[in-house]
Amino acid sequence: MAASVHAEVERKYDVDEHVALPDRRALAQLPGVAVVEGPAEERLEATYVDTAGLDLVAHKVTLRRRTGGHDAGWTLKLPVSREERQEVHLPLGPADEPVPEELLDRVRAHVRDHAVTPLVRISTTRQVHRLIGDGGVLLAWLVDDQVTATPLRTDSGTSSWREWEVELTDEGGRELWDALDAVVGAAGASRSDSGSKLARSLGEGAPEPPPPARLSRRSSAGDVLREALTTQVEALKTQDAAVRRGAGDSVHQLRIASRRLRSTLATYRPLLRDPDAAQTVRDELQWLGLGLNTARDTQVMQARLASLLEQEPEPLVVGPVQERIAAELTKRFVTGLREGLALLDQERYFRLLDALDALVVAPLTARADKPAGTVVHALVGRTRRRLRRAARRAERADDRDQRDLALHEVRKAAKRLRYAAETARPALGKPMKKLARRAKALQDVLGEHQDGVVCRALLLDLATSATAHGESAFTYGRLHAHEEALTATQEAAYRQALAALG
């Protein structure tokens, strides 16, 4: 059975044993509430699982198997904000069933190929009040939980506590949310600092990610690097899950995440105490990116050729052009996507993720302790000079093929400069925002140029295939000529974008 996915909007409250729930009359007077049902008692038994290194807890993710109650089953909860999580639910199977792969795939970037085993068993006796609106619509739950947590990996003993939860449905609104908060607060409850029963059961044993750094010119260059790496590694993990779910544009975003990391490691290489290890990671990120190229590049070409064909007068589209393009590129995309997905389940990829996690906390050089205002500015300047050298080499290219290759290198240099400026922006401010914007403009111009180069080669392949099948190659020739003409018009835009960078 397919997983069900919904948003869980919830607040937890700490409460002493002697405190009574707000009475039914107070709850019935809340905005939109017509009827208060309950209390109904539920007895819940939940087993939470995680890796030996608590990789899920470290990312504020919980994965449990629970019996009892209206939502018995396997539940994966993924953080969205302090009060909202995405909840993915699967029904129960046999008592000895393994953790469903469908749920593990959503957190594969965290658990990788590590074993996931029982961590804590949590028993809850729950008193449930249902707040109903007009027409019998469920607005919210108010529950009173008596909780007992039993560690399953240590002999540290059980812990018990009482807590209240307020959970809104999609029909509950902000006015009710705030009114409920006021009512339970007046009854003697206080907002809990713990985001989940599991986190509370682990206490100080629950790993906590460091808070985001507040960067300025006076921050150390190392802080800028660590913040960039932390953000970019988490972005890559997020896109890993999106690719596995088949989310739109996720292949593209995963490839971008990989390229950003490669760029950051290149730009900040002088701050890394072990640059050879960082280079190894860059090589592995390149392997990952190349593995995703076929699927993504095919998507780009599909959109480009569709646009070109829309501009062609109907009488000049001779033969089954659209059908051949669709058949050829769909085949390439499916093959490329299958190959890309296969990479994400390889041990080599999991070790890359391990290495990225290690790099985030790896020792840095003494230069990393110096102010970002000088060190990071200098590193961005070095990347800018690299772009200028690439542009000069492009000017010296002898023929069109060499110039196309050289301009592709200029594009890659512009992309690295853009990413470098974006990592520096939190510390160095508006000048880096302006530089990133101008580098992106150059990157976009040259991206169009490179797409044209690839499209011309693809059109030749399609024309050859059409001819081999007894079809006319006329339209492919027209599209090829259109791409050549477009390339000629891009020269002025390229020089303008390059000049803007100074």
XYZ file of C-alpha atoms in Angstrom, residues 4 11 23 32 107 137 220 278 288 305 322 371 383 415 418 438 440 470:
18
model
C -0.002 8.575 3.038
C 2.434 21.914 20.042
C -13.020 21.930 31.184
C -15.176 27.730 15.521
C 15.944 9.213 4.782
C -15.650 18.897 10.807
C 36.421 34.009 10.971
C 39.054 17.520 0.048
C 28.057 11.807 -8.863
C 13.530 21.194 -29.015
C 7.896 15.279 -32.804
C 38.648 37.688 9.613
C 38.237 32.920 -8.237
C 29.537 29.455 -12.048
C 28.858 32.961 -8.496
C 26.597 39.498 -12.454
C 25.022 34.425 -12.868
C 13.471 6.519 -44.477
